[in-house]
Short mmCIF file of C-alpha atoms and ligand atoms in Angstrom, two decimals:
data_model
loop_
_atom_site.label_atom_id
_atom_site.label_comp_id
_atom_site.label_asym_id
_atom_site.label_seq_id
_atom_site.Cartn_x
_atom_site.Cartn_y
_atom_site.Cartn_z
CA MET A 292 -174.42 -69.56 -2.29
CA GLY A 293 -175.82 -66.53 -4.27
CA PHE A 294 -178.77 -66.39 -6.65
CA ASP A 295 -176.45 -66.76 -9.31
CA SER A 296 -176.34 -70.49 -8.36
CA VAL A 297 -179.97 -71.18 -10.31
CA SER A 298 -178.17 -74.60 -11.28
CA ALA A 299 -178.49 -75.33 -7.59
CA SER A 300 -175.90 -76.97 -6.79
CA THR A 301 -174.22 -77.72 -3.47
CA LYS A 302 -170.90 -78.11 -3.93
CA PRO A 303 -169.17 -74.69 -5.16
CA THR A 304 -166.23 -75.05 -7.44
CA GLN A 305 -163.37 -74.67 -5.25
CA ILE A 306 -159.77 -73.50 -5.65
CA PRO A 307 -156.81 -73.49 -2.72
CA THR A 308 -156.52 -70.94 0.11
CA GLN A 309 -155.46 -70.26 3.29
CA GLU A 310 -157.69 -71.65 6.20
CA GLU A 311 -158.09 -70.09 9.55
CA ASP A 312 -156.46 -70.90 12.62
CA PRO A 313 -159.15 -72.85 14.61
CA SER A 314 -157.18 -72.49 17.63
CA SER A 315 -158.08 -68.65 17.33
CA PRO A 316 -159.02 -67.32 20.93
CA CYS A 317 -161.99 -65.88 19.20
CA ALA A 318 -163.01 -69.32 17.50
CA SER A 319 -165.89 -70.25 20.14
CA LEU A 320 -166.78 -66.72 20.69
CA LEU A 321 -170.61 -67.02 20.21
CA SER A 322 -171.89 -64.06 22.29
CA PHE A 323 -171.67 -60.13 23.23
CA ASN A 324 -171.11 -61.03 27.01
CA THR A 325 -167.86 -62.89 26.53
CA ALA A 326 -166.54 -59.88 24.37
CA PRO A 327 -164.52 -57.82 26.75
CA HIS A 328 -162.30 -60.88 27.98
CA HIS A 329 -160.39 -60.56 24.72
CA LYS A 330 -159.57 -56.72 25.33
CA ASN A 331 -155.72 -57.09 26.09
CA THR A 332 -155.23 -59.60 23.01
CA ALA A 333 -156.25 -57.19 20.57
CA THR A 334 -152.78 -54.82 20.12
CA SER A 335 -150.36 -57.37 19.08
CA VAL A 336 -152.17 -59.40 16.82
CA ILE A 337 -151.51 -59.52 12.80
CA PHE A 338 -154.25 -58.22 10.54
CA SER A 339 -154.24 -61.55 8.64
CA SER A 340 -157.08 -63.86 10.20
CA LEU A 341 -160.37 -62.58 9.73
CA ILE A 342 -161.49 -63.59 13.52
CA LEU A 343 -159.09 -62.03 14.93
CA VAL A 344 -159.70 -59.15 13.21
CA ALA A 345 -163.35 -59.56 14.03
CA CYS A 346 -162.56 -59.92 17.69
CA ILE A 347 -159.94 -56.58 18.24
CA ALA A 348 -162.92 -54.71 16.59
CA LEU A 349 -164.98 -56.65 19.12
CA SER A 350 -162.73 -55.42 22.13
CA ALA A 351 -162.27 -51.99 20.74
CA ALA A 352 -166.08 -51.44 20.75
CA SER A 353 -166.39 -53.21 23.92
CA ALA A 354 -163.96 -51.00 25.65
CA PHE A 355 -165.81 -47.93 24.01
CA ALA A 356 -168.87 -49.41 25.64
CA LEU A 357 -167.62 -49.54 28.73
CA LEU A 358 -166.09 -46.05 28.86
CA LEU A 359 -169.44 -44.93 27.74
CA PHE A 360 -170.94 -46.72 30.71
CA SER A 361 -168.58 -45.51 33.14
CA SER A 362 -169.11 -41.83 32.23
CA SER A 363 -172.64 -41.81 32.20
CA SER A 364 -175.15 -43.13 34.69
CA ALA A 365 -177.32 -45.12 32.23
CA PRO A 366 -178.44 -48.33 33.55
CA ARG A 367 -177.04 -51.22 31.33
CA THR A 368 -180.76 -52.84 30.80
CA GLY A 369 -181.21 -56.21 28.48
CA ALA A 370 -180.51 -55.51 25.15
CA SER A 371 -180.58 -51.41 25.09
CA PHE A 372 -177.24 -49.55 25.35
CA ALA A 373 -176.90 -46.14 26.26
CA SER A 374 -177.56 -43.27 23.88
CA LEU A 375 -177.66 -39.51 23.65
CA GLN A 376 -180.98 -39.21 21.49
CA THR A 377 -184.10 -39.62 23.25
CA THR A 378 -186.64 -39.59 20.45
CA SER A 379 -186.32 -40.24 16.48
CA ARG A 380 -185.28 -37.29 13.98
CA PRO A 381 -188.04 -35.63 12.44
CA LEU A 382 -188.38 -36.23 8.46
CA THR A 383 -187.73 -33.14 6.51
CA LYS A 384 -188.15 -33.72 3.01
CA LEU A 385 -190.22 -37.26 2.59
CA ASN A 386 -193.90 -37.03 4.17
CA ARG A 387 -193.66 -40.66 5.63
CA PRO A 388 -190.72 -43.12 6.49
CA VAL A 389 -189.05 -45.07 3.44
CA VAL A 390 -186.96 -47.98 4.08
CA LEU A 391 -184.51 -48.80 2.02
CA LEU A 392 -183.26 -52.64 2.54
CA ILE A 393 -179.95 -54.04 1.27
CA SER A 394 -178.33 -57.33 1.15
CA SER A 395 -174.74 -58.12 0.57
CA ASP A 396 -174.58 -62.14 0.07
CA GLY A 397 -172.37 -63.77 2.42
CA PHE A 398 -171.08 -60.40 4.03
CA ARG A 399 -169.32 -62.35 6.77
CA PHE A 400 -168.99 -60.33 10.25
CA GLY A 401 -165.67 -59.16 10.21
CA TYR A 402 -165.13 -58.40 6.61
CA GLN A 403 -166.33 -54.59 7.17
CA PHE A 404 -162.71 -54.53 9.04
CA LYS A 405 -160.43 -56.34 6.37
CA THR A 406 -160.02 -53.35 3.86
CA HIS A 407 -161.05 -49.60 3.74
CA THR A 408 -164.79 -49.37 4.06
CA PRO A 409 -165.37 -45.77 4.33
CA ASN A 410 -168.90 -45.61 3.11
CA ILE A 411 -170.15 -48.48 5.68
CA HIS A 412 -168.55 -47.14 8.33
CA ARG A 413 -170.15 -43.86 7.63
CA LEU A 414 -173.67 -45.95 8.02
CA ILE A 415 -171.71 -47.71 11.38
CA ALA A 416 -170.68 -44.60 12.58
CA ASN A 417 -173.89 -42.38 12.78
CA GLY A 418 -176.28 -45.45 12.96
CA THR A 419 -177.12 -48.49 14.88
CA GLU A 420 -175.19 -51.66 14.73
CA ALA A 421 -175.35 -55.24 15.64
CA GLU A 422 -171.86 -55.01 17.71
CA THR A 423 -170.86 -58.93 17.04
CA GLY A 424 -173.25 -59.27 14.19
CA LEU A 425 -176.13 -60.65 12.98
CA ILE A 426 -177.22 -64.01 13.46
CA PRO A 427 -178.51 -65.87 10.47
CA VAL A 428 -181.58 -68.42 10.65
CA PHE A 429 -180.51 -72.40 10.26
CA PRO A 430 -179.71 -73.34 7.51
CA SER A 431 -177.37 -70.49 7.20
CA LEU A 432 -178.14 -70.52 3.27
CA THR A 433 -179.14 -68.00 0.79
CA PHE A 434 -182.75 -68.45 0.06
CA PRO A 435 -184.09 -69.71 3.59
CA ASN A 436 -182.30 -66.35 5.13
CA HIS A 437 -183.42 -64.06 2.92
CA TYR A 438 -186.77 -65.12 3.14
CA SER A 439 -186.50 -65.11 7.21
CA ILE A 440 -185.25 -61.66 6.82
CA VAL A 441 -188.14 -60.51 4.88
CA THR A 442 -190.92 -62.48 6.93
CA GLY A 443 -189.54 -62.63 10.16
CA LEU A 444 -190.31 -66.05 10.14
CA TYR A 445 -187.64 -69.34 10.54
CA PRO A 446 -187.35 -71.64 7.64
CA ALA A 447 -189.78 -74.05 8.96
CA TYR A 448 -192.76 -71.51 8.81
CA HIS A 449 -192.00 -69.69 5.71
CA GLY A 450 -191.41 -72.84 3.74
CA ILE A 451 -188.00 -72.16 1.78
CA ILE A 452 -186.02 -75.02 3.79
CA ASN A 453 -183.05 -75.16 1.58
CA ASN A 454 -182.29 -73.55 -1.64
CA HIS A 455 -183.56 -76.52 -3.44
CA PHE A 456 -185.84 -79.84 -1.99
CA ASP A 457 -188.32 -81.94 -2.77
CA ASP A 458 -191.87 -81.45 -1.51
CA PRO A 459 -192.66 -84.90 0.11
CA LYS A 460 -196.77 -85.18 -0.89
CA THR A 461 -196.29 -83.91 -4.53
CA GLY A 462 -192.81 -84.81 -5.59
CA GLU A 463 -192.29 -81.47 -7.19
CA VAL A 464 -188.91 -80.15 -6.62
CA PHE A 465 -188.24 -76.24 -5.61
CA THR A 466 -185.34 -74.65 -7.07
CA MET A 467 -184.18 -71.23 -6.66
CA ALA A 468 -185.96 -70.07 -10.23
CA SER A 469 -189.32 -71.45 -8.46
CA HIS A 470 -191.79 -68.42 -8.50
CA GLU A 471 -194.76 -70.18 -7.81
CA PRO A 472 -196.71 -68.72 -4.98
CA LYS A 473 -197.45 -72.25 -3.26
CA TRP A 474 -193.75 -72.95 -2.04
CA TRP A 475 -193.42 -69.20 -0.34
CA LEU A 476 -195.29 -69.19 2.74
CA GLY A 477 -195.79 -66.28 5.30
CA GLU A 478 -195.97 -62.94 4.18
CA PRO A 479 -192.94 -60.87 2.97
CA LEU A 480 -192.69 -57.29 3.78
CA TRP A 481 -193.53 -56.07 -0.03
CA GLU A 482 -196.74 -57.98 0.34
CA THR A 483 -197.72 -56.23 3.81
CA VAL A 484 -196.86 -52.90 2.33
CA ALA A 485 -198.86 -53.48 -0.52
CA ASN A 486 -201.82 -55.00 1.63
CA HIS A 487 -201.58 -51.74 3.08
CA GLY A 488 -202.11 -49.66 0.13
CA LEU A 489 -198.56 -48.43 -0.06
CA LYS A 490 -195.85 -48.96 -2.77
CA ALA A 491 -192.93 -51.62 -2.54
CA ALA A 492 -189.92 -52.22 -4.49
CA ALA A 493 -187.32 -55.11 -5.12
CA TYR A 494 -184.70 -54.83 -7.00
CA PHE A 495 -183.85 -59.09 -6.79
CA TRP A 496 -184.38 -60.66 -3.51
CA ALA A 497 -185.55 -64.18 -2.87
CA GLY A 498 -188.99 -64.25 -3.02
CA SER A 499 -189.71 -61.28 -4.31
CA GLU A 500 -191.07 -62.16 -8.10
CA VAL A 501 -193.88 -64.45 -6.65
CA HIS A 502 -197.40 -63.16 -6.73
CA LYS A 503 -198.89 -63.02 -3.18
CA GLY A 504 -201.71 -60.90 -1.76
CA SER A 505 -201.80 -57.64 -3.23
CA TRP A 506 -198.34 -57.80 -4.43
CA THR A 507 -198.27 -58.40 -8.03
CA CYS A 508 -194.36 -57.83 -8.55
CA PRO A 509 -195.25 -54.63 -10.68
CA GLN A 510 -192.84 -53.70 -13.72
CA ASP A 511 -189.99 -51.38 -13.28
CA PHE A 512 -190.54 -51.60 -9.50
CA CYS A 513 -189.72 -55.73 -9.08
CA MET A 514 -187.01 -56.97 -11.27
CA VAL A 515 -186.95 -60.38 -12.72
CA TYR A 516 -183.78 -62.07 -11.63
CA ASN A 517 -180.80 -61.40 -13.82
CA GLY A 518 -177.39 -61.69 -12.05
CA SER A 519 -175.78 -60.12 -14.68
CA VAL A 520 -177.09 -56.73 -14.18
CA PRO A 521 -174.08 -54.52 -12.79
CA PHE A 522 -174.70 -53.24 -9.40
CA ASP A 523 -174.30 -49.47 -10.76
CA GLU A 524 -177.15 -50.18 -12.46
CA ARG A 525 -179.01 -51.46 -9.44
CA VAL A 526 -178.12 -48.57 -7.27
CA ASP A 527 -179.32 -46.02 -10.26
CA THR A 528 -182.54 -47.86 -10.28
CA VAL A 529 -183.09 -47.56 -6.58
CA LEU A 530 -182.20 -43.81 -6.68
CA SER A 531 -184.47 -42.79 -9.43
CA TYR A 532 -187.50 -43.85 -7.32
CA PHE A 533 -186.35 -40.84 -5.43
CA ASP A 534 -186.95 -38.70 -8.33
CA LEU A 535 -190.67 -39.85 -8.52
CA PRO A 536 -193.47 -37.16 -6.90
CA THR A 537 -193.38 -37.76 -3.21
CA SER A 538 -196.51 -39.76 -2.67
CA GLU A 539 -195.22 -42.38 -5.25
CA ILE A 540 -192.05 -43.18 -3.80
CA PRO A 541 -192.03 -46.59 -2.68
CA VAL A 542 -192.17 -46.93 1.34
CA PHE A 543 -190.07 -50.31 1.49
CA MET A 544 -187.25 -51.15 -1.17
CA ALA A 545 -185.21 -54.11 -1.54
CA LEU A 546 -181.87 -54.49 -2.86
CA TYR A 547 -179.33 -57.45 -3.23
CA PHE A 548 -175.68 -57.83 -4.33
CA GLU A 549 -173.98 -61.22 -4.87
CA ASP A 550 -171.05 -60.37 -3.47
CA PRO A 551 -168.99 -61.07 -1.64
CA ASP A 552 -170.64 -64.59 -1.51
CA HIS A 553 -169.20 -65.63 -4.74
CA GLN A 554 -165.79 -64.73 -4.05
CA GLY A 555 -166.05 -66.27 -0.45
CA HIS A 556 -167.00 -70.03 -2.28
CA LYS A 557 -164.25 -69.68 -4.51
CA VAL A 558 -161.30 -68.56 -2.24
CA GLY A 559 -162.37 -68.96 1.30
CA PRO A 560 -162.98 -65.84 3.86
CA ASP A 561 -158.87 -65.17 4.25
CA ASP A 562 -158.06 -64.63 0.52
CA PRO A 563 -157.70 -60.80 -0.63
CA GLU A 564 -159.98 -61.26 -3.08
CA ILE A 565 -162.49 -60.71 -0.47
CA ASN A 566 -161.06 -57.83 0.01
CA GLU A 567 -161.67 -56.60 -3.36
CA ALA A 568 -165.33 -57.53 -3.69
CA VAL A 569 -165.97 -55.61 0.09
CA ALA A 570 -164.52 -52.73 -1.54
CA GLY A 571 -166.67 -52.94 -4.67
CA ILE A 572 -169.85 -53.51 -2.26
CA ASP A 573 -168.34 -50.17 0.05
CA ARG A 574 -168.39 -48.38 -3.51
CA MET A 575 -172.10 -49.42 -3.88
CA ILE A 576 -173.03 -48.02 -0.38
CA GLY A 577 -170.85 -44.96 -1.34
CA LYS A 578 -172.89 -44.24 -4.60
CA LEU A 579 -176.26 -44.85 -2.94
CA ILE A 580 -175.28 -42.26 -0.18
CA ASP A 581 -174.22 -39.69 -2.45
CA GLY A 582 -177.39 -40.05 -4.67
CA LEU A 583 -179.59 -39.89 -1.55
CA GLU A 584 -177.53 -36.81 -0.45
CA LYS A 585 -177.86 -35.16 -4.09
CA ARG A 586 -181.66 -35.51 -3.47
CA GLY A 587 -181.60 -34.19 -0.10
CA VAL A 588 -183.36 -37.36 1.47
CA PHE A 589 -180.27 -39.35 2.87
CA GLU A 590 -181.18 -38.41 6.29
CA ASP A 591 -184.68 -39.31 6.24
CA VAL A 592 -184.27 -42.48 4.40
CA THR A 593 -183.92 -45.50 6.57
CA ILE A 594 -180.83 -47.82 5.25
CA ILE A 595 -180.91 -51.29 6.68
CA MET A 596 -177.47 -52.89 5.29
CA VAL A 597 -177.77 -56.84 6.28
CA GLY A 598 -175.91 -60.04 4.89
CA ASP A 599 -177.75 -63.18 4.76
CA HIS A 600 -175.08 -65.28 6.33
CA GLY A 601 -170.79 -65.48 6.96
CA MET A 602 -168.25 -67.84 5.27
CA VAL A 603 -165.89 -70.21 6.68
CA GLY A 604 -162.80 -71.86 4.90
CA THR A 605 -163.27 -75.77 3.87
CA CYS A 606 -159.64 -77.14 3.54
CA ASP A 607 -157.36 -79.23 4.93
CA LYS A 608 -159.09 -82.66 4.33
CA LYS A 609 -162.04 -82.06 6.39
CA LEU A 610 -164.26 -84.51 4.53
CA ILE A 611 -166.63 -86.86 5.38
CA PHE A 612 -167.59 -89.79 3.00
CA LEU A 613 -170.86 -91.56 3.06
CA ASP A 614 -169.87 -94.45 1.35
CA ASP A 615 -167.48 -95.08 4.55
CA LEU A 616 -170.42 -95.86 6.70
CA ALA A 617 -171.22 -98.83 4.01
CA PRO A 618 -170.36 -101.55 6.88
CA TRP A 619 -173.31 -99.97 9.12
CA ILE A 620 -175.81 -98.86 6.37
CA ASP A 621 -176.01 -98.04 2.61
CA ILE A 622 -176.98 -94.52 2.02
CA PRO A 623 -177.96 -94.44 -1.86
CA ALA A 624 -177.39 -90.94 -3.23
CA ASP A 625 -181.28 -90.99 -4.06
CA TRP A 626 -182.13 -90.53 -0.37
CA VAL A 627 -179.75 -87.49 -0.04
CA GLN A 628 -181.75 -83.99 -0.54
CA SER A 629 -178.62 -82.39 -0.16
CA TYR A 630 -175.10 -82.96 1.23
CA THR A 631 -173.14 -80.51 2.73
CA PRO A 632 -173.06 -78.48 4.92
CA LEU A 633 -176.67 -79.15 5.45
CA LEU A 634 -176.78 -83.05 5.32
CA ALA A 635 -180.73 -83.57 4.68
CA ILE A 636 -181.63 -87.39 4.13
CA ARG A 637 -185.11 -88.90 3.73
CA PRO A 638 -184.84 -92.57 3.04
CA PRO A 639 -187.65 -94.32 1.03
CA PRO A 640 -190.50 -95.98 2.83
CA GLY A 641 -189.58 -99.62 4.26
CA PHE A 642 -186.59 -97.79 6.29
CA ALA A 643 -187.43 -96.18 9.62
CA PRO A 644 -185.60 -92.91 9.82
CA SER A 645 -184.57 -93.57 13.75
CA ASP A 646 -182.76 -97.01 12.41
CA VAL A 647 -180.84 -95.15 9.74
CA VAL A 648 -179.85 -92.33 12.30
CA ALA A 649 -178.84 -95.00 14.82
CA LYS A 650 -176.62 -97.06 12.19
CA MET A 651 -175.38 -93.99 10.88
CA ASN A 652 -174.14 -92.78 14.03
CA GLU A 653 -172.97 -95.78 15.01
CA GLY A 654 -170.54 -95.88 11.80
CA LEU A 655 -169.76 -92.27 12.57
CA GLN A 656 -168.71 -92.87 16.33
CA SER A 657 -166.76 -96.03 15.94
CA GLY A 658 -163.60 -94.22 15.04
CA LYS A 659 -163.03 -96.08 11.65
CA VAL A 660 -164.56 -93.27 9.35
CA GLN A 661 -162.39 -90.59 8.51
CA ASN A 662 -163.79 -87.51 10.27
CA GLY A 663 -166.69 -89.46 11.24
CA LYS A 664 -166.98 -87.81 14.90
CA ASN A 665 -167.17 -84.34 12.94
CA LEU A 666 -170.66 -85.02 12.00
CA LYS A 667 -173.63 -86.26 14.02
CA MET A 668 -177.06 -87.57 12.61
CA TYR A 669 -180.51 -86.35 14.25
CA LEU A 670 -184.22 -87.12 13.70
CA LYS A 671 -185.32 -83.56 12.78
CA GLU A 672 -187.30 -83.59 15.77
CA LYS A 673 -184.42 -84.35 18.11
CA LEU A 674 -182.55 -81.73 16.64
CA PRO A 675 -181.67 -78.68 19.36
CA SER A 676 -184.47 -76.77 19.54
CA ARG A 677 -182.82 -73.40 18.93
CA LEU A 678 -182.43 -74.33 15.54
CA HIS A 679 -186.32 -74.42 14.75
CA TYR A 680 -185.74 -77.03 12.04
CA ALA A 681 -188.34 -79.45 12.35
CA ALA A 682 -192.19 -78.02 11.80
CA SER A 683 -192.24 -78.79 8.16
CA ALA A 684 -193.17 -81.85 6.16
CA ARG A 685 -190.61 -80.49 3.54
CA ILE A 686 -187.79 -80.69 5.78
CA PRO A 687 -186.49 -84.54 5.38
CA PRO A 688 -186.55 -86.63 8.70
CA ILE A 689 -183.01 -87.24 9.07
CA ILE A 690 -180.53 -84.31 9.57
CA GLY A 691 -177.06 -84.28 9.95
CA MET A 692 -174.85 -81.46 11.68
CA VAL A 693 -171.58 -81.13 10.20
CA ASP A 694 -168.65 -79.37 12.19
CA GLU A 695 -167.62 -75.87 11.02
CA GLY A 696 -165.55 -76.29 7.70
CA TYR A 697 -166.39 -79.97 7.21
CA THR A 698 -167.76 -81.21 3.82
CA VAL A 699 -169.77 -84.25 3.38
CA GLU A 700 -169.66 -86.04 -0.03
CA GLN A 701 -171.41 -89.40 -1.39
CA LYS A 702 -167.56 -90.44 -2.00
CA GLY A 703 -163.96 -89.47 -2.71
CA THR A 704 -163.36 -87.53 -5.74
CA LYS A 705 -160.46 -85.78 -7.41
CA ARG A 706 -161.88 -82.46 -6.82
CA GLN A 707 -160.08 -79.17 -5.22
CA GLU A 708 -161.27 -79.22 -1.79
CA CYS A 709 -160.36 -75.95 -0.62
CA GLY A 710 -162.53 -72.57 -0.98
CA GLY A 711 -165.59 -71.34 1.49
CA ALA A 712 -168.75 -72.65 2.55
CA HIS A 713 -171.70 -71.72 4.80
CA GLY A 714 -175.04 -73.27 5.82
CA TYR A 715 -173.59 -74.83 9.28
CA ASP A 716 -174.99 -74.37 12.63
CA ASN A 717 -176.09 -70.58 12.95
CA ALA A 718 -174.36 -70.76 16.32
CA LEU A 719 -171.17 -70.53 14.77
CA PHE A 720 -169.53 -67.20 14.81
CA SER A 721 -168.36 -67.55 11.04
CA MET A 722 -171.92 -67.88 9.83
CA ARG A 723 -172.64 -64.20 11.09
CA THR A 724 -173.04 -61.29 8.99
CA ILE A 725 -173.56 -57.67 9.54
CA PHE A 726 -176.73 -55.51 10.48
CA ILE A 727 -176.29 -51.79 10.19
CA GLY A 728 -179.11 -49.51 10.33
CA HIS A 729 -179.14 -45.85 9.83
CA GLY A 730 -182.07 -43.43 9.65
CA PRO A 731 -184.47 -40.83 11.99
CA GLN A 732 -185.16 -43.91 13.96
CA PHE A 733 -181.67 -45.05 14.71
CA ALA A 734 -179.54 -44.06 17.49
CA ARG A 735 -175.79 -42.52 16.23
CA GLY A 736 -173.06 -44.26 16.90
CA ARG A 737 -174.80 -46.99 18.75
CA LYS A 738 -174.22 -50.78 19.42
CA VAL A 739 -176.56 -53.54 20.07
CA PRO A 740 -176.02 -57.29 21.00
CA SER A 741 -176.33 -59.43 18.24
CA PHE A 742 -179.95 -61.05 17.37
CA GLU A 743 -181.13 -63.23 14.42
CA ASN A 744 -182.66 -61.99 11.42
CA VAL A 745 -186.21 -62.80 12.33
CA GLN A 746 -186.54 -59.61 14.33
CA ILE A 747 -185.96 -57.58 11.32
CA TYR A 748 -189.49 -58.03 10.01
CA ASN A 749 -190.94 -56.47 13.02
CA LEU A 750 -188.44 -53.54 13.05
CA VAL A 751 -189.33 -52.56 9.47
CA THR A 752 -192.91 -52.50 10.03
CA SER A 753 -192.46 -50.56 13.39
CA ILE A 754 -190.62 -47.95 11.52
CA LEU A 755 -193.31 -48.07 8.47
CA ASN A 756 -195.74 -47.81 10.99
CA ILE A 757 -197.81 -50.41 9.61
CA GLN A 758 -199.41 -53.60 11.38
CA GLY A 759 -197.32 -56.60 10.26
CA ALA A 760 -198.53 -60.18 9.85
CA PRO A 761 -197.72 -62.82 12.78
CA ASN A 762 -193.88 -64.37 12.57
CA ASN A 763 -190.73 -65.34 14.79
CA GLY A 764 -189.54 -61.90 15.91
CA SER A 765 -190.43 -60.64 18.86
CA VAL A 766 -193.06 -57.57 19.61
CA SER A 767 -190.62 -55.82 22.12
CA PHE A 768 -187.83 -55.70 19.70
CA PRO A 769 -188.12 -52.88 17.98
CA SER A 770 -188.62 -50.74 20.90
CA ALA A 771 -185.27 -52.18 22.45
CA VAL A 772 -183.38 -51.14 19.26
CA LEU A 773 -185.10 -48.12 17.52
CA LEU A 774 -185.52 -44.29 19.40
CA PRO A 775 -189.05 -43.82 20.42
CA ASP A 776 -190.84 -41.98 17.69
CA PRO A 777 -193.01 -38.92 19.63
CA HIS A 778 -195.29 -38.98 16.47
CA LYS A 779 -196.41 -42.40 16.55
CA PHE A 780 -199.67 -43.51 18.72
C1 NAG B 871 -172.92 -37.94 11.14
O1 NAG B 871 -174.04 -36.90 11.29
C2 NAG B 871 -173.54 -35.65 11.79
C3 NAG B 871 -174.84 -35.13 11.73
O2 NAG B 871 -175.71 -34.66 10.91
C4 NAG B 871 -172.72 -35.03 10.73
O3 NAG B 871 -172.31 -33.83 10.90
C5 NAG B 871 -171.56 -36.00 10.77
O4 NAG B 871 -170.71 -35.50 9.67
C6 NAG B 871 -172.09 -37.41 10.34
N1 NAG B 871 -170.69 -38.26 10.35
C7 NAG B 871 -170.25 -38.91 9.23
C8 NAG B 871 -169.38 -39.99 9.66
O5 NAG B 871 -170.72 -39.06 8.23
C1 NAG B 872 -178.99 -59.81 -18.26
O1 NAG B 872 -178.41 -58.90 -18.03
C2 NAG B 872 -177.59 -58.33 -18.92
C3 NAG B 872 -176.78 -57.08 -18.54
O2 NAG B 872 -177.30 -55.90 -18.63
C4 NAG B 872 -178.03 -58.13 -20.16
O3 NAG B 872 -176.96 -57.94 -21.37
C5 NAG B 872 -178.82 -59.43 -20.58
O4 NAG B 872 -179.50 -59.42 -21.77
C6 NAG B 872 -179.92 -59.76 -19.74
N1 NAG B 872 -180.40 -61.25 -19.94
C7 NAG B 872 -181.67 -61.13 -19.81
C8 NAG B 872 -181.82 -62.76 -20.03
O5 NAG B 872 -182.58 -60.52 -19.60
C1 NAG B 873 -193.30 -68.86 14.34
O1 NAG B 873 -194.41 -67.73 13.88
C2 NAG B 873 -195.56 -68.50 13.34
C3 NAG B 873 -196.16 -67.67 12.93
O2 NAG B 873 -196.82 -66.93 13.56
C4 NAG B 873 -196.07 -69.69 14.44
O3 NAG B 873 -196.94 -70.47 13.91
C5 NAG B 873 -195.00 -70.64 14.71
O4 NAG B 873 -195.35 -71.34 16.11
C6 NAG B 873 -193.77 -69.68 15.25
N1 NAG B 873 -192.98 -70.67 15.89
C7 NAG B 873 -192.00 -70.51 16.86
C8 NAG B 873 -191.15 -71.09 17.23
O5 NAG B 873 -192.01 -69.61 17.41
ZN1 ZN B 874 -173.29 -68.84 -0.61
#
């Protein structure tokens, strides 16, 4: 779901598309360590399935990595890979590091191989890439993830636990247009930067319009969300910041594009319409690189390109209807905070959540509910701890884990069920997005294993050489991924 959907609908309009092959050998690929296994399958596959394409890239990259290791004596330790560079490159024009954080909504890992993306590949070739993609936080939705990227916190701790939710204490409703500081916990990067007396800028990012700490969403450096603003205009504005006197250039800039999420929902991840949207994003990256090169700062500026989550096809009658559970328990629509892929239920007082969970699971497991086995209900405290989705009163007590590509609805409708969705378990490969870092502290041509987006906050504060707020990223992550800066102490 992109920023454009301010109506906060959880049910995107959908039209038919192809579904990807769930039996794909890579469908279960979850971590970098399983990659070399796929090496031999790479050559003969037709480039029709996104997952297969991702596999091929993965295999090629793994083969490359193996070559690299066999030809050098560098030990393969933990998350770090061999690199020819040992320290960061000095700045030549700017007087301090500048980080430009770019998000392309719904840029599923693998999209970069679907079509010609010369500019993105230029960043990859001379930068550091998460070889098997960036792992979103759960739920793999737009607002929770964008805010995790800039705070380093899991949604339970930054407060944006869904794209829309109710505050159980006050009954107030959060939507993607809510900018009151009370909703937005944690310390986003623009606030951290402002708290250090430095300048930041944000061209549309979840939470950027919220006044927090020293951050006041300053005019001309913080844009009020308007999804109709052409991407070119956004890029031109960001580039214009580099025409300011050096001391006035914001040291942190965030830039957001709604594509290709928008197309992914409509047609699913395998449709040619995605290729066009991806090519459009690549053109914007090209325009940025050109603009920075013309100003002589491309090699000085740190570009971090990410997405918020991936995308998976939803089709083939993979539907689950809550009304089918009526023989076991009635789940009225007003108990349901969101349906799909994040099923979140808050029963009224008088109904014990554990009872509701037990009855729902009994029905789902009975074999009498269509696709019932593809939904499992949990008390939030009993969710797998890796999801970190419990420690907030805003999270409803009952959460359903929906299998990949399945959709939960109250009851059957005549709506077309095919399209694309995200919000599923963040361990699914289809939910992964991209991470590319290019700049003085990123080694050229380096691949690092996948990591969760909560690591990015510490990465940025480390590059900017400022003290960040406490968060859920690991303190040692920046030194595992960045080139050491000999000028830092
Ligand atoms: C990578 O950087 C080197 C050194 O600045 C440059 O010569 C080369 O053209 C760059 N490669 C790409 C693909 O941009
Ligand atoms: C949103 O941006 C479009 C395109 O720049 C513009 O025409 C429109 O007036 C803007 N809407 C608002 C409410 O500012
Ligand atoms: C995440 O970070 C917050 C803020 O430092 C902390 O209170 C919380 O315990 C952390 N949670 C996890 C799971 O690390
Ligand atoms: Zn979306």
